[in-house]
Amino acid sequence: MATLLRKIGLIRLHSRDTEDPKHHHHHRRSSQQGSSLRGRGNQKNSSNKPQPQGPPGIGCSSSSSSSEGSPGGHKNKKAPEPGKQPPQQARSGVGREKPREVGREPGAGKEAAQRPGPGCGSGSAALVPAGRQQHCTQVRTRRLMKELQDIARLSDRFISVELVDESLFDWNVKLHQVDKDSVLWQDMKETNTEYILLNLTFPDNFPFSPPFMRVLSPRLENGYVLDGGAICMELLTPRGWSSAYTVEAVMRQFAASLVKGQGRICRKAGKSKKSFSRKEAEATFKSLVKTHEKYGWVTPPVSDG
């Protein structure tokens, strides 16, 4: 028995002595390497973990300072300096004031856009109407000079012209003749009336606008002669006028309308001596023009002559 126990003890000692010491060293080194790898992995995970950030527009602090406090209360947070904008605001342009041009007042651009350009304005605008008025005056003068010459050459002495205050644009026209078979002609003979006197004033844009024509004397009734001596004739209105009409043609048309309208010389006591007035004639003419523009011009019936 003792011999058997002695053998077993020898076997155990032999097996302990025969074990490879490198095996124990390798096993210890592997365990150490595993623990070091686990430590490095924990460090990487902790470094890759997202750090809390502040609100946008505020400069972010470093990772070391952020790990020591909560997002709303960084201990080492550095406040932006007065007058210095954070980087994000500088890049985005938020909160930046638009630079103002030197020497420009607010609203100066709008005033410049509304300001008239070259050739416009009170100075040059005054020159344009003046030049146009001068041109119209020349056209009117040439036309009226020709009219006077043509009237002076009339063989039948149908009408004659006198200038009012030597003005070429204000005429007194004497109508010497009407239809000799008319009652108006008989009235002229009986009252020793040699002519019917009319006044013609020519506007600045004559012959493109009609003259204003009215009867001065004698005082007439009917014959399309109205209050103040105004004459109801379509060709004397802007709508019925043509620049081709001459003074002679207008006077012949008027003489015909007197006969057609059965015009007579007023012989009533008191009323016959009352002269026509220009103001009354102008008011009457404006009124009749409005009336005819509304209802149109009606051709006189055959019974009127």
PDB file of C-alpha atoms in Angstrom:
ATOM      1  CA  MET A   1       0.000   0.000   0.000  1.00  0.00           C
ATOM      2  CA  ALA A   2       2.694   2.350   0.865  1.00  0.00           C
ATOM      3  CA  THR A   3       4.418   1.406  -2.289  1.00  0.00           C
ATOM      4  CA  LEU A   4       1.260   2.236  -4.282  1.00  0.00           C
ATOM      5  CA  LEU A   5       0.874   5.654  -2.669  1.00  0.00           C
ATOM      6  CA  ARG A   6       4.493   6.395  -3.297  1.00  0.00           C
ATOM      7  CA  LYS A   7       4.020   5.610  -6.997  1.00  0.00           C
ATOM      8  CA  ILE A   8       0.996   7.890  -7.277  1.00  0.00           C
ATOM      9  CA  GLY A   9       2.874  10.775  -5.718  1.00  0.00           C
ATOM     10  CA  LEU A  10       5.705  10.276  -8.107  1.00  0.00           C
ATOM     11  CA  ILE A  11       3.336  10.300 -11.077  1.00  0.00           C
ATOM     12  CA  ARG A  12       1.847  13.654  -9.957  1.00  0.00           C
ATOM     13  CA  LEU A  13       5.238  15.179  -9.459  1.00  0.00           C
ATOM     14  CA  HIS A  14       6.313  13.941 -12.864  1.00  0.00           C
ATOM     15  CA  SER A  15       3.283  15.295 -14.634  1.00  0.00           C
ATOM     16  CA  ARG A  16       3.714  18.742 -12.929  1.00  0.00           C
ATOM     17  CA  ASP A  17       7.355  18.828 -13.856  1.00  0.00           C
ATOM     18  CA  THR A  18       6.721  17.746 -17.409  1.00  0.00           C
ATOM     19  CA  GLU A  19       4.147  20.579 -18.164  1.00  0.00           C
ATOM     20  CA  ASP A  20       5.408  23.268 -20.664  1.00  0.00           C
ATOM     21  CA  PRO A  21       6.078  26.573 -18.934  1.00  0.00           C
ATOM     22  CA  LYS A  22       5.473  28.424 -22.230  1.00  0.00           C
ATOM     23  CA  HIS A  23       1.903  27.301 -22.160  1.00  0.00           C
ATOM     24  CA  HIS A  24       1.247  29.108 -18.927  1.00  0.00           C
ATOM     25  CA  HIS A  25       3.032  32.237 -20.165  1.00  0.00           C
ATOM     26  CA  HIS A  26       1.073  32.314 -23.450  1.00  0.00           C
ATOM     27  CA  HIS A  27      -2.191  31.887 -21.623  1.00  0.00           C
ATOM     28  CA  ARG A  28      -1.410  34.769 -19.282  1.00  0.00           C
ATOM     29  CA  ARG A  29      -0.342  37.014 -22.195  1.00  0.00           C
ATOM     30  CA  SER A  30      -3.512  36.260 -24.150  1.00  0.00           C
ATOM     31  CA  SER A  31      -5.677  37.188 -21.208  1.00  0.00           C
ATOM     32  CA  GLN A  32      -3.754  40.418 -20.787  1.00  0.00           C
ATOM     33  CA  GLN A  33      -4.122  41.290 -24.514  1.00  0.00           C
ATOM     34  CA  GLY A  34      -7.854  40.595 -24.381  1.00  0.00           C
ATOM     35  CA  SER A  35      -8.308  42.843 -21.413  1.00  0.00           C
ATOM     36  CA  SER A  36      -6.287  45.623 -23.132  1.00  0.00           C
ATOM     37  CA  LEU A  37      -8.349  45.295 -26.342  1.00  0.00           C
ATOM     38  CA  ARG A  38     -11.523  45.517 -24.346  1.00  0.00           C
ATOM     39  CA  GLY A  39     -10.195  48.655 -22.685  1.00  0.00           C
ATOM     40  CA  ARG A  40      -9.343  50.263 -26.047  1.00  0.00           C
ATOM     41  CA  GLY A  41     -12.764  49.381 -27.430  1.00  0.00           C
ATOM     42  CA  ASN A  42     -14.421  51.064 -24.503  1.00  0.00           C
ATOM     43  CA  GLN A  43     -12.284  54.161 -25.071  1.00  0.00           C
ATOM     44  CA  LYS A  44     -13.241  54.272 -28.798  1.00  0.00           C
ATOM     45  CA  ASN A  45     -16.894  53.873 -28.020  1.00  0.00           C
ATOM     46  CA  SER A  46     -16.707  56.638 -25.465  1.00  0.00           C
ATOM     47  CA  SER A  47     -14.845  58.913 -27.915  1.00  0.00           C
ATOM     48  CA  ASN A  48     -17.347  58.211 -30.772  1.00  0.00           C
ATOM     49  CA  LYS A  49     -20.314  58.937 -28.555  1.00  0.00           C
ATOM     50  CA  PRO A  50     -22.011  62.219 -29.786  1.00  0.00           C
ATOM     51  CA  GLN A  51     -21.384  65.169 -27.540  1.00  0.00           C
ATOM     52  CA  PRO A  52     -24.205  67.568 -26.640  1.00  0.00           C
ATOM     53  CA  GLN A  53     -24.278  70.782 -28.695  1.00  0.00           C
ATOM     54  CA  GLY A  54     -25.637  74.212 -27.980  1.00  0.00           C
ATOM     55  CA  PRO A  55     -28.334  76.042 -29.974  1.00  0.00           C
ATOM     56  CA  PRO A  56     -27.483  76.878 -33.602  1.00  0.00           C
ATOM     57  CA  GLY A  57     -25.834  80.227 -34.133  1.00  0.00           C
ATOM     58  CA  ILE A  58     -23.754  79.954 -30.941  1.00  0.00           C
ATOM     59  CA  GLY A  59     -20.119  78.899 -31.083  1.00  0.00           C
ATOM     60  CA  CYS A  60     -19.596  75.312 -29.938  1.00  0.00           C
ATOM     61  CA  SER A  61     -17.151  74.552 -27.116  1.00  0.00           C
ATOM     62  CA  SER A  62     -14.476  71.793 -27.142  1.00  0.00           C
ATOM     63  CA  SER A  63     -15.290  68.128 -26.376  1.00  0.00           C
ATOM     64  CA  SER A  64     -13.351  68.200 -23.078  1.00  0.00           C
ATOM     65  CA  SER A  65     -15.351  71.065 -21.722  1.00  0.00           C
ATOM     66  CA  SER A  66     -18.628  69.612 -22.926  1.00  0.00           C
ATOM     67  CA  SER A  67     -18.067  66.382 -20.973  1.00  0.00           C
ATOM     68  CA  GLU A  68     -18.051  68.263 -17.693  1.00  0.00           C
ATOM     69  CA  GLY A  69     -21.520  69.765 -17.840  1.00  0.00           C
ATOM     70  CA  SER A  70     -24.968  69.542 -19.267  1.00  0.00           C
ATOM     71  CA  PRO A  71     -25.919  71.078 -22.705  1.00  0.00           C
ATOM     72  CA  GLY A  72     -27.561  74.050 -21.085  1.00  0.00           C
ATOM     73  CA  GLY A  73     -24.754  74.861 -18.703  1.00  0.00           C
ATOM     74  CA  HIS A  74     -21.193  74.552 -20.031  1.00  0.00           C
ATOM     75  CA  LYS A  75     -18.690  75.579 -17.440  1.00  0.00           C
ATOM     76  CA  ASN A  76     -15.940  76.577 -19.854  1.00  0.00           C
ATOM     77  CA  LYS A  77     -18.264  78.144 -22.458  1.00  0.00           C
ATOM     78  CA  LYS A  78     -16.801  81.339 -23.919  1.00  0.00           C
ATOM     79  CA  ALA A  79     -19.282  84.139 -24.547  1.00  0.00           C
ATOM     80  CA  PRO A  80     -18.999  85.902 -27.902  1.00  0.00           C
ATOM     81  CA  GLU A  81     -17.227  89.210 -27.772  1.00  0.00           C
ATOM     82  CA  PRO A  82     -19.342  92.354 -28.185  1.00  0.00           C
ATOM     83  CA  GLY A  83     -19.497  93.561 -31.795  1.00  0.00           C
ATOM     84  CA  LYS A  84     -18.140  90.227 -33.099  1.00  0.00           C
ATOM     85  CA  GLN A  85     -20.553  87.939 -34.898  1.00  0.00           C
ATOM     86  CA  PRO A  86     -20.513  84.162 -34.447  1.00  0.00           C
ATOM     87  CA  PRO A  87     -19.151  82.170 -37.399  1.00  0.00           C
ATOM     88  CA  GLN A  88     -22.522  80.750 -38.486  1.00  0.00           C
ATOM     89  CA  GLN A  89     -24.149  84.165 -38.632  1.00  0.00           C
ATOM     90  CA  ALA A  90     -21.247  85.554 -40.631  1.00  0.00           C
ATOM     91  CA  ARG A  91     -21.611  82.768 -43.203  1.00  0.00           C
ATOM     92  CA  SER A  92     -25.408  82.817 -43.509  1.00  0.00           C
ATOM     93  CA  GLY A  93     -25.757  86.580 -43.453  1.00  0.00           C
ATOM     94  CA  VAL A  94     -28.568  86.415 -40.868  1.00  0.00           C
ATOM     95  CA  GLY A  95     -28.713  89.559 -38.819  1.00  0.00           C
ATOM     96  CA  ARG A  96     -26.285  91.387 -41.064  1.00  0.00           C
ATOM     97  CA  GLU A  97     -27.286  94.893 -42.080  1.00  0.00           C
ATOM     98  CA  LYS A  98     -27.288  95.616 -45.792  1.00  0.00           C
ATOM     99  CA  PRO A  99     -24.558  98.098 -46.639  1.00  0.00           C
ATOM    100  CA  ARG A 100     -25.851 101.537 -47.603  1.00  0.00           C
ATOM    101  CA  GLU A 101     -24.368 103.445 -50.471  1.00  0.00           C
ATOM    102  CA  VAL A 102     -22.415 106.506 -49.474  1.00  0.00           C
ATOM    103  CA  GLY A 103     -24.198 109.780 -50.165  1.00  0.00           C
ATOM    104  CA  ARG A 104     -27.590 108.119 -50.835  1.00  0.00           C
ATOM    105  CA  GLU A 105     -30.553 109.206 -48.788  1.00  0.00           C
ATOM    106  CA  PRO A 106     -33.521 106.906 -48.135  1.00  0.00           C
ATOM    107  CA  GLY A 107     -35.944 107.147 -51.047  1.00  0.00           C
ATOM    108  CA  ALA A 108     -33.318 108.742 -53.312  1.00  0.00           C
ATOM    109  CA  GLY A 109     -33.609 105.878 -55.797  1.00  0.00           C
ATOM    110  CA  LYS A 110     -37.365 106.290 -56.054  1.00  0.00           C
ATOM    111  CA  GLU A 111     -37.062 110.010 -56.623  1.00  0.00           C
ATOM    112  CA  ALA A 112     -34.440 109.426 -59.293  1.00  0.00           C
ATOM    113  CA  ALA A 113     -36.727 106.977 -61.075  1.00  0.00           C
ATOM    114  CA  GLN A 114     -39.583 109.477 -61.055  1.00  0.00           C
ATOM    115  CA  ARG A 115     -37.431 112.425 -62.058  1.00  0.00           C
ATOM    116  CA  PRO A 116     -37.901 113.382 -65.743  1.00  0.00           C
ATOM    117  CA  GLY A 117     -35.081 112.444 -68.005  1.00  0.00           C
ATOM    118  CA  PRO A 118     -33.234 114.652 -70.455  1.00  0.00           C
ATOM    119  CA  GLY A 119     -35.525 116.630 -72.687  1.00  0.00           C
ATOM    120  CA  CYS A 120     -38.315 116.626 -70.109  1.00  0.00           C
ATOM    121  CA  GLY A 121     -39.180 118.886 -67.221  1.00  0.00           C
ATOM    122  CA  SER A 122     -40.519 122.366 -66.838  1.00  0.00           C
ATOM    123  CA  GLY A 123     -37.788 124.000 -68.915  1.00  0.00           C
ATOM    124  CA  SER A 124     -37.898 121.841 -72.028  1.00  0.00           C
ATOM    125  CA  ALA A 125     -41.642 121.226 -71.722  1.00  0.00           C
ATOM    126  CA  ALA A 126     -42.207 124.945 -71.943  1.00  0.00           C
ATOM    127  CA  LEU A 127     -40.209 125.044 -75.164  1.00  0.00           C
ATOM    128  CA  VAL A 128     -42.268 122.346 -76.885  1.00  0.00           C
ATOM    129  CA  PRO A 129     -45.648 124.121 -76.583  1.00  0.00           C
ATOM    130  CA  ALA A 130     -43.989 127.404 -77.521  1.00  0.00           C
ATOM    131  CA  GLY A 131     -42.559 125.904 -80.692  1.00  0.00           C
ATOM    132  CA  ARG A 132     -45.834 124.213 -81.484  1.00  0.00           C
ATOM    133  CA  GLN A 133     -47.775 127.411 -80.880  1.00  0.00           C
ATOM    134  CA  GLN A 134     -45.428 129.291 -83.174  1.00  0.00           C
ATOM    135  CA  HIS A 135     -45.959 126.692 -85.890  1.00  0.00           C
ATOM    136  CA  CYS A 136     -49.754 126.863 -85.501  1.00  0.00           C
ATOM    137  CA  THR A 137     -49.617 130.645 -85.668  1.00  0.00           C
ATOM    138  CA  GLN A 138     -47.690 130.477 -88.925  1.00  0.00           C
ATOM    139  CA  VAL A 139     -50.179 128.015 -90.440  1.00  0.00           C
ATOM    140  CA  ARG A 140     -53.144 130.114 -89.313  1.00  0.00           C
ATOM    141  CA  THR A 141     -51.562 133.340 -90.628  1.00  0.00           C
ATOM    142  CA  ARG A 142     -50.801 131.926 -94.067  1.00  0.00           C
ATOM    143  CA  ARG A 143     -54.286 130.487 -94.380  1.00  0.00           C
ATOM    144  CA  LEU A 144     -56.067 133.684 -93.363  1.00  0.00           C
ATOM    145  CA  MET A 145     -53.917 135.833 -95.646  1.00  0.00           C
ATOM    146  CA  LYS A 146     -54.909 133.624 -98.542  1.00  0.00           C
ATOM    147  CA  GLU A 147     -58.566 133.826 -97.478  1.00  0.00           C
ATOM    148  CA  LEU A 148     -58.421 137.624 -97.500  1.00  0.00           C
ATOM    149  CA  GLN A 149     -56.892 137.670-100.961  1.00  0.00           C
ATOM    150  CA  ASP A 150     -59.542 135.296-102.329  1.00  0.00           C
ATOM    151  CA  ILE A 151     -62.374 137.354-100.822  1.00  0.00           C
ATOM    152  CA  ALA A 152     -60.938 140.576-102.268  1.00  0.00           C
ATOM    153  CA  ARG A 153     -61.015 139.017-105.744  1.00  0.00           C
ATOM    154  CA  LEU A 154     -64.701 138.075-105.579  1.00  0.00           C
ATOM    155  CA  SER A 155     -66.508 139.561-108.578  1.00  0.00           C
ATOM    156  CA  ASP A 156     -70.019 139.547-107.111  1.00  0.00           C
ATOM    157  CA  ARG A 157     -68.991 141.362-103.921  1.00  0.00           C
ATOM    158  CA  PHE A 158     -70.870 138.780-101.938  1.00  0.00           C
ATOM    159  CA  ILE A 159     -69.011 139.544 -98.689  1.00  0.00           C
ATOM    160  CA  SER A 160     -66.412 142.000 -97.422  1.00  0.00           C
ATOM    161  CA  VAL A 161     -64.037 141.825 -94.458  1.00  0.00           C
ATOM    162  CA  GLU A 162     -62.815 144.337 -91.883  1.00  0.00           C
ATOM    163  CA  LEU A 163     -60.156 143.456 -89.303  1.00  0.00           C
ATOM    164  CA  VAL A 164     -61.073 144.156 -85.685  1.00  0.00           C
ATOM    165  CA  ASP A 165     -58.334 146.302 -84.132  1.00  0.00           C
ATOM    166  CA  GLU A 166     -56.045 145.337 -87.017  1.00  0.00           C
ATOM    167  CA  SER A 167     -56.052 141.733 -85.809  1.00  0.00           C
ATOM    168  CA  LEU A 168     -55.770 139.105 -88.505  1.00  0.00           C
ATOM    169  CA  PHE A 169     -57.523 136.623 -86.236  1.00  0.00           C
ATOM    170  CA  ASP A 170     -60.653 138.683 -85.514  1.00  0.00           C
ATOM    171  CA  TRP A 171     -62.880 139.589 -88.468  1.00  0.00           C
ATOM    172  CA  ASN A 172     -66.055 141.534 -88.992  1.00  0.00           C
ATOM    173  CA  VAL A 173     -67.670 140.121 -92.109  1.00  0.00           C
ATOM    174  CA  LYS A 174     -70.408 141.930 -94.012  1.00  0.00           C
ATOM    175  CA  LEU A 175     -72.900 139.734 -95.809  1.00  0.00           C
ATOM    176  CA  HIS A 176     -74.213 141.926 -98.627  1.00  0.00           C
ATOM    177  CA  GLN A 177     -76.446 139.507-100.456  1.00  0.00           C
ATOM    178  CA  VAL A 178     -79.039 136.843 -99.753  1.00  0.00           C
ATOM    179  CA  ASP A 179     -81.555 135.177-102.002  1.00  0.00           C
ATOM    180  CA  LYS A 180     -83.441 138.060-103.663  1.00  0.00           C
ATOM    181  CA  ASP A 181     -86.663 136.055-103.711  1.00  0.00           C
ATOM    182  CA  SER A 182     -86.618 135.625 -99.927  1.00  0.00           C
ATOM    183  CA  VAL A 183     -88.582 137.599 -97.338  1.00  0.00           C
ATOM    184  CA  LEU A 184     -85.288 138.438 -95.647  1.00  0.00           C
ATOM    185  CA  TRP A 185     -84.138 140.286 -98.728  1.00  0.00           C
ATOM    186  CA  GLN A 186     -87.392 142.236 -98.748  1.00  0.00           C
ATOM    187  CA  ASP A 187     -86.876 143.110 -95.066  1.00  0.00           C
ATOM    188  CA  MET A 188     -83.405 144.394 -95.857  1.00  0.00           C
ATOM    189  CA  LYS A 189     -84.758 146.614 -98.602  1.00  0.00           C
ATOM    190  CA  GLU A 190     -87.592 147.935 -96.481  1.00  0.00           C
ATOM    191  CA  THR A 191     -85.336 148.719 -93.480  1.00  0.00           C
ATOM    192  CA  ASN A 192     -82.492 150.062 -95.623  1.00  0.00           C
ATOM    193  CA  THR A 193     -80.180 147.373 -94.240  1.00  0.00           C
ATOM    194  CA  GLU A 194     -77.202 147.154 -96.596  1.00  0.00           C
ATOM    195  CA  TYR A 195     -75.631 144.074 -95.024  1.00  0.00           C
ATOM    196  CA  ILE A 196     -75.810 141.601 -92.169  1.00  0.00           C
ATOM    197  CA  LEU A 197     -72.783 142.020 -89.929  1.00  0.00           C
ATOM    198  CA  LEU A 198     -71.133 138.978 -88.406  1.00  0.00           C
ATOM    199  CA  ASN A 199     -68.057 138.468 -86.264  1.00  0.00           C
ATOM    200  CA  LEU A 200     -65.598 135.584 -86.775  1.00  0.00           C
ATOM    201  CA  THR A 201     -62.783 134.779 -84.349  1.00  0.00           C
ATOM    202  CA  PHE A 202     -60.249 132.185 -85.394  1.00  0.00           C
ATOM    203  CA  PRO A 203     -58.742 129.842 -82.774  1.00  0.00           C
ATOM    204  CA  ASP A 204     -55.045 129.040 -82.507  1.00  0.00           C
ATOM    205  CA  ASN A 205     -55.424 125.714 -84.349  1.00  0.00           C
ATOM    206  CA  PHE A 206     -57.404 127.115 -87.284  1.00  0.00           C
ATOM    207  CA  PRO A 207     -58.011 125.785 -89.953  1.00  0.00           C
ATOM    208  CA  PHE A 208     -58.171 122.467 -88.076  1.00  0.00           C
ATOM    209  CA  SER A 209     -60.857 123.857 -85.749  1.00  0.00           C
ATOM    210  CA  PRO A 210     -63.824 125.996 -86.793  1.00  0.00           C
ATOM    211  CA  PRO A 211     -64.065 129.740 -86.137  1.00  0.00           C
ATOM    212  CA  PHE A 212     -66.598 131.061 -83.661  1.00  0.00           C
ATOM    213  CA  MET A 213     -69.204 132.926 -85.678  1.00  0.00           C
ATOM    214  CA  ARG A 214     -72.089 135.059 -84.462  1.00  0.00           C
ATOM    215  CA  VAL A 215     -74.447 137.722 -85.782  1.00  0.00           C
ATOM    216  CA  LEU A 216     -73.851 141.294 -84.613  1.00  0.00           C
ATOM    217  CA  SER A 217     -76.553 143.237 -86.454  1.00  0.00           C
ATOM    218  CA  PRO A 218     -79.346 143.615 -87.346  1.00  0.00           C
ATOM    219  CA  ARG A 219     -81.256 141.596 -84.769  1.00  0.00           C
ATOM    220  CA  LEU A 220     -82.636 138.579 -86.552  1.00  0.00           C
ATOM    221  CA  GLU A 221     -85.443 136.152 -85.805  1.00  0.00           C
ATOM    222  CA  ASN A 222     -85.517 132.527 -86.924  1.00  0.00           C
ATOM    223  CA  GLY A 223     -83.175 131.497 -89.732  1.00  0.00           C
ATOM    224  CA  TYR A 224     -81.263 129.315 -87.159  1.00  0.00           C
ATOM    225  CA  VAL A 225     -80.045 132.442 -85.394  1.00  0.00           C
ATOM    226  CA  LEU A 226     -80.452 131.973 -81.643  1.00  0.00           C
ATOM    227  CA  ASP A 227     -80.010 134.049 -78.489  1.00  0.00           C
ATOM    228  CA  GLY A 228     -76.960 136.300 -78.468  1.00  0.00           C
ATOM    229  CA  GLY A 229     -76.607 135.911 -82.244  1.00  0.00           C
ATOM    230  CA  ALA A 230     -75.394 132.310 -82.019  1.00  0.00           C
ATOM    231  CA  ILE A 231     -75.773 130.321 -85.231  1.00  0.00           C
ATOM    232  CA  CYS A 232     -77.078 126.765 -85.302  1.00  0.00           C
ATOM    233  CA  MET A 233     -74.983 125.161 -88.061  1.00  0.00           C
ATOM    234  CA  GLU A 234     -73.345 121.743 -87.838  1.00  0.00           C
ATOM    235  CA  LEU A 235     -70.326 122.781 -89.882  1.00  0.00           C
ATOM    236  CA  LEU A 236     -69.429 125.343 -87.209  1.00  0.00           C
ATOM    237  CA  THR A 237     -69.002 122.568 -84.609  1.00  0.00           C
ATOM    238  CA  PRO A 238     -65.809 120.536 -84.125  1.00  0.00           C
ATOM    239  CA  ARG A 239     -67.588 117.409 -85.334  1.00  0.00           C
ATOM    240  CA  GLY A 240     -68.965 118.981 -88.504  1.00  0.00           C
ATOM    241  CA  TRP A 241     -65.956 121.135 -89.364  1.00  0.00           C
ATOM    242  CA  SER A 242     -63.397 120.388 -92.073  1.00  0.00           C
ATOM    243  CA  SER A 243     -60.123 122.203 -92.675  1.00  0.00           C
ATOM    244  CA  ALA A 244     -61.083 122.366 -96.359  1.00  0.00           C
ATOM    245  CA  TYR A 245     -63.897 124.832 -95.614  1.00  0.00           C
ATOM    246  CA  THR A 246     -63.158 128.439 -96.566  1.00  0.00           C
ATOM    247  CA  VAL A 247     -64.665 131.573 -95.066  1.00  0.00           C
ATOM    248  CA  GLU A 248     -66.453 132.262 -98.342  1.00  0.00           C
ATOM    249  CA  ALA A 249     -67.991 128.785 -98.367  1.00  0.00           C
ATOM    250  CA  VAL A 250     -69.111 129.129 -94.738  1.00  0.00           C
ATOM    251  CA  MET A 251     -70.749 132.504 -95.451  1.00  0.00           C
ATOM    252  CA  ARG A 252     -72.615 131.144 -98.475  1.00  0.00           C
ATOM    253  CA  GLN A 253     -73.878 128.247 -96.370  1.00  0.00           C
ATOM    254  CA  PHE A 254     -75.006 130.680 -93.694  1.00  0.00           C
ATOM    255  CA  ALA A 255     -76.866 132.825 -96.233  1.00  0.00           C
ATOM    256  CA  ALA A 256     -78.658 129.715 -97.467  1.00  0.00           C
ATOM    257  CA  SER A 257     -79.604 128.628 -93.933  1.00  0.00           C
ATOM    258  CA  LEU A 258     -81.071 132.102 -93.227  1.00  0.00           C
ATOM    259  CA  VAL A 259     -83.417 131.685 -96.146  1.00  0.00           C
ATOM    260  CA  LYS A 260     -84.254 128.050 -95.329  1.00  0.00           C
ATOM    261  CA  GLY A 261     -85.003 128.941 -91.735  1.00  0.00           C
ATOM    262  CA  GLN A 262     -87.218 131.853 -92.816  1.00  0.00           C
ATOM    263  CA  GLY A 263     -85.057 134.399 -91.107  1.00  0.00           C
ATOM    264  CA  ARG A 264     -86.496 137.873 -90.643  1.00  0.00           C
ATOM    265  CA  ILE A 265     -85.273 141.200 -89.341  1.00  0.00           C
ATOM    266  CA  CYS A 266     -86.848 141.903 -85.961  1.00  0.00           C
ATOM    267  CA  ARG A 267     -89.095 144.974 -86.126  1.00  0.00           C
ATOM    268  CA  LYS A 268     -90.647 144.812 -82.671  1.00  0.00           C
ATOM    269  CA  ALA A 269     -90.397 148.037 -80.708  1.00  0.00           C
ATOM    270  CA  GLY A 270     -87.586 147.991 -78.151  1.00  0.00           C
ATOM    271  CA  LYS A 271     -86.452 144.477 -78.965  1.00  0.00           C
ATOM    272  CA  SER A 272     -85.104 145.427 -82.382  1.00  0.00           C
ATOM    273  CA  LYS A 273     -82.710 147.932 -80.858  1.00  0.00           C
ATOM    274  CA  LYS A 274     -81.235 145.444 -78.341  1.00  0.00           C
ATOM    275  CA  SER A 275     -77.867 144.252 -79.582  1.00  0.00           C
ATOM    276  CA  PHE A 276     -76.502 140.731 -79.354  1.00  0.00           C
ATOM    277  CA  SER A 277     -73.797 139.960 -76.773  1.00  0.00           C
ATOM    278  CA  ARG A 278     -70.832 137.659 -77.199  1.00  0.00           C
ATOM    279  CA  LYS A 279     -71.207 136.103 -73.758  1.00  0.00           C
ATOM    280  CA  GLU A 280     -74.804 135.159 -74.445  1.00  0.00           C
ATOM    281  CA  ALA A 281     -73.873 133.831 -77.883  1.00  0.00           C
ATOM    282  CA  GLU A 282     -71.119 131.602 -76.484  1.00  0.00           C
ATOM    283  CA  ALA A 283     -73.402 130.149 -73.804  1.00  0.00           C
ATOM    284  CA  THR A 284     -76.153 129.480 -76.341  1.00  0.00           C
ATOM    285  CA  PHE A 285     -73.744 127.830 -78.779  1.00  0.00           C
ATOM    286  CA  LYS A 286     -72.332 125.487 -76.126  1.00  0.00           C
ATOM    287  CA  SER A 287     -75.834 124.475 -75.131  1.00  0.00           C
ATOM    288  CA  LEU A 288     -76.980 123.721 -78.689  1.00  0.00           C
ATOM    289  CA  VAL A 289     -73.836 121.695 -79.397  1.00  0.00           C
ATOM    290  CA  LYS A 290     -74.507 119.476 -76.374  1.00  0.00           C
ATOM    291  CA  THR A 291     -78.122 119.050 -77.460  1.00  0.00           C
ATOM    292  CA  HIS A 292     -77.216 118.029 -81.008  1.00  0.00           C
ATOM    293  CA  GLU A 293     -74.461 115.704 -79.845  1.00  0.00           C
ATOM    294  CA  LYS A 294     -77.065 113.901 -77.766  1.00  0.00           C
ATOM    295  CA  TYR A 295     -79.924 113.803 -80.286  1.00  0.00           C
ATOM    296  CA  GLY A 296     -78.109 114.321 -83.583  1.00  0.00           C
ATOM    297  CA  TRP A 297     -78.515 116.905 -86.319  1.00  0.00           C
ATOM    298  CA  VAL A 298     -81.823 116.997 -88.133  1.00  0.00           C
ATOM    299  CA  THR A 299     -82.108 118.184 -91.716  1.00  0.00           C
ATOM    300  CA  PRO A 300     -84.636 121.060 -91.978  1.00  0.00           C
ATOM    301  CA  PRO A 301     -87.934 120.023 -93.553  1.00  0.00           C
ATOM    302  CA  VAL A 302     -88.819 121.016 -97.108  1.00  0.00           C
ATOM    303  CA  SER A 303     -91.473 123.448 -95.821  1.00  0.00           C
ATOM    304  CA  ASP A 304     -88.675 125.577 -94.335  1.00  0.00           C
ATOM    305  CA  GLY A 305     -87.494 126.387 -97.852  1.00  0.00           C
TER     306      GLY A 305
END
